[in-house]
PDB file of C-alpha atoms in Angstrom:
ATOM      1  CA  UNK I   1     -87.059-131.043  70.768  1.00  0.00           C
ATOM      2  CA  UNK I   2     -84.304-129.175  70.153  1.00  0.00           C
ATOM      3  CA  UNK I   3     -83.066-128.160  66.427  1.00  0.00           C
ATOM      4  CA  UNK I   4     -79.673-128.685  65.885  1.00  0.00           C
ATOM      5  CA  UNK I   5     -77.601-126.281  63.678  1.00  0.00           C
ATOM      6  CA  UNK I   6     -73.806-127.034  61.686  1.00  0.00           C
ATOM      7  CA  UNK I   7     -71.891-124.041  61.098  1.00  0.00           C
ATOM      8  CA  UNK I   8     -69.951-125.221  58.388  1.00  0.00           C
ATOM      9  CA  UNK I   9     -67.409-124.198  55.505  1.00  0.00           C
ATOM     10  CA  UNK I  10     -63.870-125.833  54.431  1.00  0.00           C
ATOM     11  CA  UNK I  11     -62.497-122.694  53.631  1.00  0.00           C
ATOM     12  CA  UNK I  12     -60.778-121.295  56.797  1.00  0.00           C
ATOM     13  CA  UNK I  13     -61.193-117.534  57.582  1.00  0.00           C
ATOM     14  CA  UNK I  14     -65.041-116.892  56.427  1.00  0.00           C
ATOM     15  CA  UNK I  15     -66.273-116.143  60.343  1.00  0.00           C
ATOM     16  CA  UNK I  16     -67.168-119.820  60.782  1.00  0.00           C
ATOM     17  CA  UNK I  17     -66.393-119.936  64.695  1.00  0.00           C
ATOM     18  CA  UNK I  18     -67.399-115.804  65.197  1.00  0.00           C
ATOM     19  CA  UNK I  19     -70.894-117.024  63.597  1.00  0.00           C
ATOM     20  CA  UNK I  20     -70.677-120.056  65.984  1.00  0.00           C
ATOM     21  CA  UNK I  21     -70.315-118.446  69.426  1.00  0.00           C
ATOM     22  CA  UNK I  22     -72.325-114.963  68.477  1.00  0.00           C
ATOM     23  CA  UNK I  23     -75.352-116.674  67.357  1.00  0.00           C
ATOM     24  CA  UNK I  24     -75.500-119.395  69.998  1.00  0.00           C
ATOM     25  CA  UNK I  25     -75.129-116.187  72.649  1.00  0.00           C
ATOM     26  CA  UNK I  26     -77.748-114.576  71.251  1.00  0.00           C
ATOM     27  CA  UNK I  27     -80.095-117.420  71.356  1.00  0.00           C
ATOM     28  CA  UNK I  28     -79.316-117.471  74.362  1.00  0.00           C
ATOM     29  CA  UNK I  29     -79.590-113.654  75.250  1.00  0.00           C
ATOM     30  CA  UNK I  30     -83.523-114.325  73.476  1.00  0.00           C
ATOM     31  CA  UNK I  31     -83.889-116.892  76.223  1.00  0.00           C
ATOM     32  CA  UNK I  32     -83.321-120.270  73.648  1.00  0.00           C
ATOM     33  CA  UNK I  33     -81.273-122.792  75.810  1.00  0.00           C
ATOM     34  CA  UNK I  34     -78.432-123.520  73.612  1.00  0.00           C
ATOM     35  CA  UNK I  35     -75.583-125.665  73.680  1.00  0.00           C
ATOM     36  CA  UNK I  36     -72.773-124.889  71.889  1.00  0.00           C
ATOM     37  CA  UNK I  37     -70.493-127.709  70.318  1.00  0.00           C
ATOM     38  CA  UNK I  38     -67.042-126.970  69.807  1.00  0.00           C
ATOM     39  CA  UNK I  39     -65.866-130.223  66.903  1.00  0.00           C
ATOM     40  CA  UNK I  40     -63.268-128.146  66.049  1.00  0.00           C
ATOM     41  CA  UNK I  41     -59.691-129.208  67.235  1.00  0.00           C
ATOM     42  CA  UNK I  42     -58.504-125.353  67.478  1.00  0.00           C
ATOM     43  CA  UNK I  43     -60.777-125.056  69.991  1.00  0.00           C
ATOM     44  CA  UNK I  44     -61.453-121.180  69.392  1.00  0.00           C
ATOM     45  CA  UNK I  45     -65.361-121.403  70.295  1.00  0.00           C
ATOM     46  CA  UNK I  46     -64.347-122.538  73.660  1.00  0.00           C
ATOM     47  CA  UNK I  47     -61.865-120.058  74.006  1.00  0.00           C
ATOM     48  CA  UNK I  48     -64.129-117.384  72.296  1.00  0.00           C
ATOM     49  CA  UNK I  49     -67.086-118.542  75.455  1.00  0.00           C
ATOM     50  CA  UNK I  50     -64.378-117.910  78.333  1.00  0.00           C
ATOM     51  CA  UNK I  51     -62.936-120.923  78.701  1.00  0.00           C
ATOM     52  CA  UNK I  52     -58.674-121.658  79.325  1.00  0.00           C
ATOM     53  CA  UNK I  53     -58.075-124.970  77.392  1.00  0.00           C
ATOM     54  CA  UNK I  54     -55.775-126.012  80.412  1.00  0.00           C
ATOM     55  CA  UNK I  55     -58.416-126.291  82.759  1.00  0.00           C
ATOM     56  CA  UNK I  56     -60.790-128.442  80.661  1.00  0.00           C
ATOM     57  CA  UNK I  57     -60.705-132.447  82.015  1.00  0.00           C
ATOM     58  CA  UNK I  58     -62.747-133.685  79.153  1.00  0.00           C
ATOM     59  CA  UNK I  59     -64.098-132.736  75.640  1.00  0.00           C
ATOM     60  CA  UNK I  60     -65.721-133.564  72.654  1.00  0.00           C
ATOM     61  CA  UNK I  61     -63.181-136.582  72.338  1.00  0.00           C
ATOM     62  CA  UNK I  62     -63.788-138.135  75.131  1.00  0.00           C
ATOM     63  CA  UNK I  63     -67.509-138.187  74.296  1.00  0.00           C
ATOM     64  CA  UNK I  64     -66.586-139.467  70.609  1.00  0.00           C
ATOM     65  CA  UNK I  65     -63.693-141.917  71.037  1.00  0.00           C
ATOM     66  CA  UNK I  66     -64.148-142.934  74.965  1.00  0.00           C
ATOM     67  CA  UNK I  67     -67.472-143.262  74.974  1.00  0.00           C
ATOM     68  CA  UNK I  68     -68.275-140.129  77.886  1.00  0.00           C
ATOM     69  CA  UNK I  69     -71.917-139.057  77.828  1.00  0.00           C
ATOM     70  CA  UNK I  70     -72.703-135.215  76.617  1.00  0.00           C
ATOM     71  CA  UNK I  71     -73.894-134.332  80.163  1.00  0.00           C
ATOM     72  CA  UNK I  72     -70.801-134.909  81.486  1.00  0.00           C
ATOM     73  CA  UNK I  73     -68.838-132.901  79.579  1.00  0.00           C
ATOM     74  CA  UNK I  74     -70.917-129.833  79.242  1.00  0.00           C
ATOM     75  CA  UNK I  75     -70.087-126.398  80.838  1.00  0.00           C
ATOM     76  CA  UNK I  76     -72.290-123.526  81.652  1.00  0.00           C
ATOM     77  CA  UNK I  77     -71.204-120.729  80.045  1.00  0.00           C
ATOM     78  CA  UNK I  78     -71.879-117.023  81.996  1.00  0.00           C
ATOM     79  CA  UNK I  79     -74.297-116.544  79.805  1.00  0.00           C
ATOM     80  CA  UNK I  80     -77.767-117.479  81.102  1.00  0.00           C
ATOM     81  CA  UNK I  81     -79.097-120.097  78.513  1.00  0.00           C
ATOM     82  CA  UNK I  82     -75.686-120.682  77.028  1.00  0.00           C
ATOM     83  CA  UNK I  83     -73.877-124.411  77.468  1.00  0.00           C
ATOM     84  CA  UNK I  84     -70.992-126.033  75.859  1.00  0.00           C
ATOM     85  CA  UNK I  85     -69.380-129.219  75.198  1.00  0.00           C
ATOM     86  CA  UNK I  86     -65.937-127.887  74.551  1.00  0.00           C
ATOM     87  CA  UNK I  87     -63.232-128.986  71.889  1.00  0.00           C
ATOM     88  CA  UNK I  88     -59.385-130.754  72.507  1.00  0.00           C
ATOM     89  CA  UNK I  89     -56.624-130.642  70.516  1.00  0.00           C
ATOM     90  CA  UNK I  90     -56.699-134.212  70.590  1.00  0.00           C
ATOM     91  CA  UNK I  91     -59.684-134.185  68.199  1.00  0.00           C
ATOM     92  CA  UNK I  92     -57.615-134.120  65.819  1.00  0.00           C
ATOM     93  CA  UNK I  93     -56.375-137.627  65.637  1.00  0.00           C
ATOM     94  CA  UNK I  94     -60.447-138.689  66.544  1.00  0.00           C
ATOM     95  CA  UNK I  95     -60.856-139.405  62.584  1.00  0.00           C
ATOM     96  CA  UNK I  96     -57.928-141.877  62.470  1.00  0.00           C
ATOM     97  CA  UNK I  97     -59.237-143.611  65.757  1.00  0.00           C
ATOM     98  CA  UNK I  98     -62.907-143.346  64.327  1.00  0.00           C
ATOM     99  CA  UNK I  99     -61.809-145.260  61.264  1.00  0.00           C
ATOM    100  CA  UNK I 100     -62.785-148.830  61.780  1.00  0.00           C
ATOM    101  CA  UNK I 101     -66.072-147.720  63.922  1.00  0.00           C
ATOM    102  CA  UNK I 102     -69.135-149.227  62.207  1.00  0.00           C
ATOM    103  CA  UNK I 103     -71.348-146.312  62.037  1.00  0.00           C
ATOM    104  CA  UNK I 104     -68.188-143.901  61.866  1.00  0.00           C
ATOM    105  CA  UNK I 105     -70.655-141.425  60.150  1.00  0.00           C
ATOM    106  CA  UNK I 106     -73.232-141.112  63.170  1.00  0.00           C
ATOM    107  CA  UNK I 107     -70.812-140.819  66.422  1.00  0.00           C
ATOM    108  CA  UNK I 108     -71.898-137.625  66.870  1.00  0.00           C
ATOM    109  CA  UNK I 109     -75.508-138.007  66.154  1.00  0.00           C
ATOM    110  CA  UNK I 110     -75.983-140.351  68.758  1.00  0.00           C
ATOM    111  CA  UNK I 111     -74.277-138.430  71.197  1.00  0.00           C
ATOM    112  CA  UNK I 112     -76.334-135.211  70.778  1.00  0.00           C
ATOM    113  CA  UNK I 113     -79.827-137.593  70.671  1.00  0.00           C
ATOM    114  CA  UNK I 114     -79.228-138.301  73.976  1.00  0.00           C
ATOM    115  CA  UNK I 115     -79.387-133.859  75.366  1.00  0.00           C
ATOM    116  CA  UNK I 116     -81.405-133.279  72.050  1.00  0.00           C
ATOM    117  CA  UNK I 117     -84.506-132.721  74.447  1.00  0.00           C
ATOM    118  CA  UNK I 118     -83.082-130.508  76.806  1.00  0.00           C
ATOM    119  CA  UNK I 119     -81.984-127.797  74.606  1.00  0.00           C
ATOM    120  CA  UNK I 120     -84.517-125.328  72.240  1.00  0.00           C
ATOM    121  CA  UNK I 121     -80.598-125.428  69.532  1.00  0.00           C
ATOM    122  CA  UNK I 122     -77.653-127.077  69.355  1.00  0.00           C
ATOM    123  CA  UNK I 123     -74.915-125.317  67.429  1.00  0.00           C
ATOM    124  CA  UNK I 124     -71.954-126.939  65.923  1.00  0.00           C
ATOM    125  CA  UNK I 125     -68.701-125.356  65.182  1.00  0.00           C
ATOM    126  CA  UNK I 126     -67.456-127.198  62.038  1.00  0.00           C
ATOM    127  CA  UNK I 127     -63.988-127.390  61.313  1.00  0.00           C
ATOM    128  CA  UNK I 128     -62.280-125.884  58.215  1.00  0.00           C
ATOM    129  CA  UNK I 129     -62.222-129.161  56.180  1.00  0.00           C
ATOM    130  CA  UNK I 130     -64.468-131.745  54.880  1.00  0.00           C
ATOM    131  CA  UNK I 131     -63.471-134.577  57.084  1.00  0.00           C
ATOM    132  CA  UNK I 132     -65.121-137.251  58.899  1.00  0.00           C
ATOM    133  CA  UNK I 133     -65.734-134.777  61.797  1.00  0.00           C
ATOM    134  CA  UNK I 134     -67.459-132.168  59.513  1.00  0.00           C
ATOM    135  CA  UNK I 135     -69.277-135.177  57.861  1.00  0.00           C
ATOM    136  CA  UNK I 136     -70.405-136.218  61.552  1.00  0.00           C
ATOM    137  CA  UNK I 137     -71.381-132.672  62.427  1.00  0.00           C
ATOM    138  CA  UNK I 138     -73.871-132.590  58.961  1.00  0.00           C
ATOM    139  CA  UNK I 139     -74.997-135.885  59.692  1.00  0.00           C
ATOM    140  CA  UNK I 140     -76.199-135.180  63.847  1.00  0.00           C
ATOM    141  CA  UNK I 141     -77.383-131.446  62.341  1.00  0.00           C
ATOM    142  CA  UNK I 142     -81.239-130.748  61.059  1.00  0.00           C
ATOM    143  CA  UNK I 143     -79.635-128.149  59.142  1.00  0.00           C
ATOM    144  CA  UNK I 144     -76.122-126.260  57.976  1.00  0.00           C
ATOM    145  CA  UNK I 145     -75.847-122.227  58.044  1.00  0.00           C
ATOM    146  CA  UNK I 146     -72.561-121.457  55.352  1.00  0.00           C
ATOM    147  CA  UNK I 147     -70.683-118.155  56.381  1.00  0.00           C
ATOM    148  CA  UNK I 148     -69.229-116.626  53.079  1.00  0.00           C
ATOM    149  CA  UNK I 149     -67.047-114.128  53.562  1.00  0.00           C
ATOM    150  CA  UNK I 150     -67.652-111.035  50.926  1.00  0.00           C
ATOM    151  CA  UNK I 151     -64.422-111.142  48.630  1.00  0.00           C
ATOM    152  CA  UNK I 152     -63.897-111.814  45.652  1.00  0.00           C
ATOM    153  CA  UNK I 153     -63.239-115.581  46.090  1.00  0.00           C
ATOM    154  CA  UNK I 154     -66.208-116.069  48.207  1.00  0.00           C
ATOM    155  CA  UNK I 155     -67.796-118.581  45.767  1.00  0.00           C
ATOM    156  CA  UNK I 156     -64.481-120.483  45.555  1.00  0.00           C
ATOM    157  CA  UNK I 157     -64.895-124.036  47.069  1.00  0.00           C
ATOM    158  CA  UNK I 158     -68.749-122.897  48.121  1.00  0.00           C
ATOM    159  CA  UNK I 159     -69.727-125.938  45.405  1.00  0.00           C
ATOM    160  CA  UNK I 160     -67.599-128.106  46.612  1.00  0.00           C
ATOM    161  CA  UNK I 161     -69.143-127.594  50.106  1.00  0.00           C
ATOM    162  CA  UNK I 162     -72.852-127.997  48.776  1.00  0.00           C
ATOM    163  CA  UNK I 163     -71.676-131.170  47.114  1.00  0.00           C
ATOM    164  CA  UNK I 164     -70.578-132.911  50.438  1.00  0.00           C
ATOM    165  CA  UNK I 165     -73.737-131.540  51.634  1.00  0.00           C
ATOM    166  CA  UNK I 166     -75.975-132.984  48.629  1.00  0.00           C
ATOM    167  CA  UNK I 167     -73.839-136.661  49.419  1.00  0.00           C
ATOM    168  CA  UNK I 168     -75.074-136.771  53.042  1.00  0.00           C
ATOM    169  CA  UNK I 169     -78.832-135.553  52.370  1.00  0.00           C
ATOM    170  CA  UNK I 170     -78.425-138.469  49.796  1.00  0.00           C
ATOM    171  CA  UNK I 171     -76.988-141.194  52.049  1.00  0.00           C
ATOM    172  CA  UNK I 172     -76.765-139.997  55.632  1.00  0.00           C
ATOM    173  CA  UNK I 173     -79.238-138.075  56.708  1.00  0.00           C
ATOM    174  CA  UNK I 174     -82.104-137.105  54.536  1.00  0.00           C
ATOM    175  CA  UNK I 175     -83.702-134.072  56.749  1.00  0.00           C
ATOM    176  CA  UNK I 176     -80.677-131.754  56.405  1.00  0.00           C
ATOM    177  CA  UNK I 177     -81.340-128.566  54.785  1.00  0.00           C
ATOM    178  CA  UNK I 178     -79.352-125.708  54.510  1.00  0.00           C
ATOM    179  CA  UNK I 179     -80.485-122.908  56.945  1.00  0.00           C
ATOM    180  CA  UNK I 180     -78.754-120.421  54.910  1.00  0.00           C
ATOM    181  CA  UNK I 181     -76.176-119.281  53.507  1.00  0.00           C
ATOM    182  CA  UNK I 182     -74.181-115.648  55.451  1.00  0.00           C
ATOM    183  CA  UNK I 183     -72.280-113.328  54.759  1.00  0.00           C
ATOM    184  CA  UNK I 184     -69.870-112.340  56.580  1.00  0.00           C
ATOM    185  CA  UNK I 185     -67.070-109.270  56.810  1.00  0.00           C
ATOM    186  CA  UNK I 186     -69.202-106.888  54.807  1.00  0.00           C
ATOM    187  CA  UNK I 187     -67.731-103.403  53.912  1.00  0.00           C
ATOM    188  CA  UNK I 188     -70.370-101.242  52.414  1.00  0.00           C
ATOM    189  CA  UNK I 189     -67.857 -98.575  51.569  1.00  0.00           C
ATOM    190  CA  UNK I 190     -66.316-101.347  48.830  1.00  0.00           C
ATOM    191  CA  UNK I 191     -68.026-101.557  45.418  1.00  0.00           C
ATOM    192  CA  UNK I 192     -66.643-105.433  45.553  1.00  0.00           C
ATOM    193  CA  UNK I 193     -68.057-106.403  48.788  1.00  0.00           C
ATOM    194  CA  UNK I 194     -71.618-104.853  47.090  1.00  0.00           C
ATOM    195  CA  UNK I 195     -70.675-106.838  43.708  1.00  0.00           C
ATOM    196  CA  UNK I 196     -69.862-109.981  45.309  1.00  0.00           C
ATOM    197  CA  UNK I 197     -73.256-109.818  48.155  1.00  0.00           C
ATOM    198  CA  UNK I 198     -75.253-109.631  44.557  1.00  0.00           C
ATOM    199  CA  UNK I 199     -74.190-112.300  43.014  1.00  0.00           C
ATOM    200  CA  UNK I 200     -74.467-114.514  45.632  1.00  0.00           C
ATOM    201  CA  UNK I 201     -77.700-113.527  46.483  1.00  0.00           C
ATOM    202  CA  UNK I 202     -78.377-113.795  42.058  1.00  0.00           C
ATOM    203  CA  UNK I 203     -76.791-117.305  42.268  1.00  0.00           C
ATOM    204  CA  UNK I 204     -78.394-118.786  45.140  1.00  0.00           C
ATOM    205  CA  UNK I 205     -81.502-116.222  46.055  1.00  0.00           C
ATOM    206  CA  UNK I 206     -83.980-117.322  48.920  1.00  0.00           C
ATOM    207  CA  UNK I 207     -80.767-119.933  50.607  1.00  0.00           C
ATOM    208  CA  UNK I 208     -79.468-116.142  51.568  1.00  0.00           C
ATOM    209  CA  UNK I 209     -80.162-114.851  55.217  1.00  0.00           C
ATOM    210  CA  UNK I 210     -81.406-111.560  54.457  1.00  0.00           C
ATOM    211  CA  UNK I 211     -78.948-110.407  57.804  1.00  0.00           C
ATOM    212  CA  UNK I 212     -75.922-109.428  56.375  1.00  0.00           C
ATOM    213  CA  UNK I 213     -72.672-109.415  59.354  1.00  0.00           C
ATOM    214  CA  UNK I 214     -70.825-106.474  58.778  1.00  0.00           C
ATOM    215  CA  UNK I 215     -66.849-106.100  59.661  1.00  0.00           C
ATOM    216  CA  UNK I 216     -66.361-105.171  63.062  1.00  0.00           C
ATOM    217  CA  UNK I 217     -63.805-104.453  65.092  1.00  0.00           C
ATOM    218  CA  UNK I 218     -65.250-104.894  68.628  1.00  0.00           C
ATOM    219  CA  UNK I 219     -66.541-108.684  67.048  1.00  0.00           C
ATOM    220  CA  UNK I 220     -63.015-108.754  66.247  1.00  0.00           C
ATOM    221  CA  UNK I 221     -61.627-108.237  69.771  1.00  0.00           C
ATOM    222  CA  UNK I 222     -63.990-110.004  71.627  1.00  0.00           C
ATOM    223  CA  UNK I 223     -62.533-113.265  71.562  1.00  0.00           C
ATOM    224  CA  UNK I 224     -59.208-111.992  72.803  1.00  0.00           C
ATOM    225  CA  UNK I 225     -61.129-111.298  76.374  1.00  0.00           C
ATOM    226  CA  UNK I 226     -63.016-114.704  75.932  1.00  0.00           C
ATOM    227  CA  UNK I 227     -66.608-113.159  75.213  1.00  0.00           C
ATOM    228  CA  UNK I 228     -69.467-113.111  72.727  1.00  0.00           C
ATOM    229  CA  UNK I 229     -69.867-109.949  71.031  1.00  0.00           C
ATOM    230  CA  UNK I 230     -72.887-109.069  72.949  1.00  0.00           C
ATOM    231  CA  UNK I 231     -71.359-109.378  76.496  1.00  0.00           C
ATOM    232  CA  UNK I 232     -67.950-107.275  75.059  1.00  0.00           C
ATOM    233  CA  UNK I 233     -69.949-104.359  74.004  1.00  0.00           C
ATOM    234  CA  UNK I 234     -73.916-105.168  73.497  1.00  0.00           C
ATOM    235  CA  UNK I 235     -74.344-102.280  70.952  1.00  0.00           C
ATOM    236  CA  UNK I 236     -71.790-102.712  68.622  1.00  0.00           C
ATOM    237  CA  UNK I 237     -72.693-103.463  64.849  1.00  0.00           C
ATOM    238  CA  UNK I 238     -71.462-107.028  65.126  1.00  0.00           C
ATOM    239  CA  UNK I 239     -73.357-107.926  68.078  1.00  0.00           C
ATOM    240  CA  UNK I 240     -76.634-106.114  66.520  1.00  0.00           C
ATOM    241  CA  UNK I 241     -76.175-108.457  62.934  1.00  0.00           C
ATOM    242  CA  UNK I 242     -75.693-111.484  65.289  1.00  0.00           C
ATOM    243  CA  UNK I 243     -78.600-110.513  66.975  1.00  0.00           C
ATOM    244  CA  UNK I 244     -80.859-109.848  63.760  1.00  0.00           C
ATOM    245  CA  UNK I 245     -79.207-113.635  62.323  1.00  0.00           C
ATOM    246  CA  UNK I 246     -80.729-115.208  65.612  1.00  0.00           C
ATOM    247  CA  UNK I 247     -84.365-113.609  65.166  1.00  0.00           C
ATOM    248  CA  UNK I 248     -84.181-114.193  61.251  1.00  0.00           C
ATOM    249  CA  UNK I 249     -83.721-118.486  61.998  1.00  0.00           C
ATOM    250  CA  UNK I 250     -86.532-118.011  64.501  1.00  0.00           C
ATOM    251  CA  UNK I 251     -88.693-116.319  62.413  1.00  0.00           C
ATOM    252  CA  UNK I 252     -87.531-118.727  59.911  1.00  0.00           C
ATOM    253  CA  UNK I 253     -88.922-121.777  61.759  1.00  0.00           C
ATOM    254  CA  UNK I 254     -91.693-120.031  63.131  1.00  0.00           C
ATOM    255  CA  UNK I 255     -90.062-120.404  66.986  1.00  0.00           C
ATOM    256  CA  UNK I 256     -90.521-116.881  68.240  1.00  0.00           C
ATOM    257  CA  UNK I 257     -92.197-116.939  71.427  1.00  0.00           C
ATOM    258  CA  UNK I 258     -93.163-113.990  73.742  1.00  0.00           C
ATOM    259  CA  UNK I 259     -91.085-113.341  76.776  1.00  0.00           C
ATOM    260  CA  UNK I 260     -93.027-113.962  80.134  1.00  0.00           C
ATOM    261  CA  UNK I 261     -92.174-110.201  80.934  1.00  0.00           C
ATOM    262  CA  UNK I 262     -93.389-108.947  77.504  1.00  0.00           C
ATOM    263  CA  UNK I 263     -96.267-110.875  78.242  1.00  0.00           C
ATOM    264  CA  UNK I 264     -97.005-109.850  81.442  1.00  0.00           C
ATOM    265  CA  UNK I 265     -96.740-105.915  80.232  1.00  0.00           C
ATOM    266  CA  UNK I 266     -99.350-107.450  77.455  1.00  0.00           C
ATOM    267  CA  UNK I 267    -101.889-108.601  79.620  1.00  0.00           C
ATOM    268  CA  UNK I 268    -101.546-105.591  82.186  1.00  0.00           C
ATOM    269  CA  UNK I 269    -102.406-103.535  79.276  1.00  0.00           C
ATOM    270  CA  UNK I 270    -105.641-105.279  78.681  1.00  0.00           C
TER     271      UNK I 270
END
């Protein structure tokens, strides 16, 4: 069964959507099948995986107000291992048509239960806002990873984030846990970004992903061509930390698993 993972944080700009895409390629680089779920209207994960918005004939909305199963609306990525279920701009207005569903809270869940099974994670791109979409993504997740970018305001509106979080554990979906909480856009040259790492780590200590993602400009450019870090340029910094991040969560939940050639090399050497 697969675990399912919401990248999520209402304040815009933290390397929400970077996080999204790079760790869900590197899962899949590790040989994780991993689908990728774009329930943000901007659309910038399926941009970010290759994809030209004009030649997508349905998305996430379709599956959430129309009633389209997941399997028809997922793409392969070029990534081996890599799937997504790509984003509209017409998500946007999916909260006001959502409004008078019954179990407004759990359209998403049930669409992910039914591919659950085929994939080892499921990563959600959040979008910047608490809305009923976010509150859908939290409810369908197992867990939420926070990107926090290090600046000074980085614990600005974090509370306000682990608040909507402790209302859905409470009434919505009791298994969530926070994966972690990331930093992102790390400087070590600036005494601040050191300053502000420490006391988040002070403030909330183990919920802090000992992988720290450092600023970067090839993770930067990467979207522009419409690729993961790791396909743009494989040994850049950024695509190293997203790398590290993706072991740390399987380490994490004790899901590493040898690779049939690293086992093969094992047993020849017996």
């Amino acid at each position: 069964m697969g675990r399912i993972i919401g990248i999520a944080n209402q304040k815009g700009g933290v390397g929400k959507t970077t996080t999204a895409i790079n760790l869900a390629a590197s899962l899949a680089v590790l040989e994780y099948k991993t689908l990728l779920v774009d329930a943000d209207p901007q659309a910038n994960s399926t941009t970010g995986v290759g994809f030209d918005l004009h030649n997508i004939q349905q998305s996430l909305y379709d599956c959430m107000i129309n009633d389209v199963k997941a399997r028809e609306v997922v793409l392969k990525t070029e990534i081996p291992h890599l799937f997504v279920i790509p984003s509209h701009i017409d998500l946007v207005g999916a909260e006001i048509e959502m409004i008078s569903h019954p179990q407004r809270e759990s359209v998403l869940k049930g669409i992910l239960g039914d591919v659950k099974d085929e994939y080892d994670f499921i990563i959600i791109d959040c979008s910047p806002s608490l809305g009923l979409i976010t509150v859908n993504a939290l409810v369908a997740s197992d867990s939420v990873c926070v990107p926090v970018q290090a600046e000074f305001f980085a614990l600005e509106g974090l509370g306000k984030l682990l608040n909507t979080i402790k209302i859905v554990q409470s009434r919505l979906n009791t298994e969530l846990v926070i994966e972690g909480i990331l930093m992102t856009m790390y400087d070590g040259r600036l005494r601040l970004c050191n300053q502000v790492v420490n006391e988040v780590r002070r403030h909330f200590e183990e919920m802090v992903f000992d992988t720290i993602i450092h600023r970067n400009t090839r993770l930067s450019e990467a979207p522009s061509v419409g690729k993961p870090a790791i396909l743009y340029d494989a040994d850049s910094k950024g695509a190293i930390n997203y790398l590290n991040l993706a072991k740390e969560i399987l380490q994490k939940n004790n899901m590493t698993r040898i690779k049939q050639s690293e086992r093969i090399l094992t047993l020849n050497d017996e």
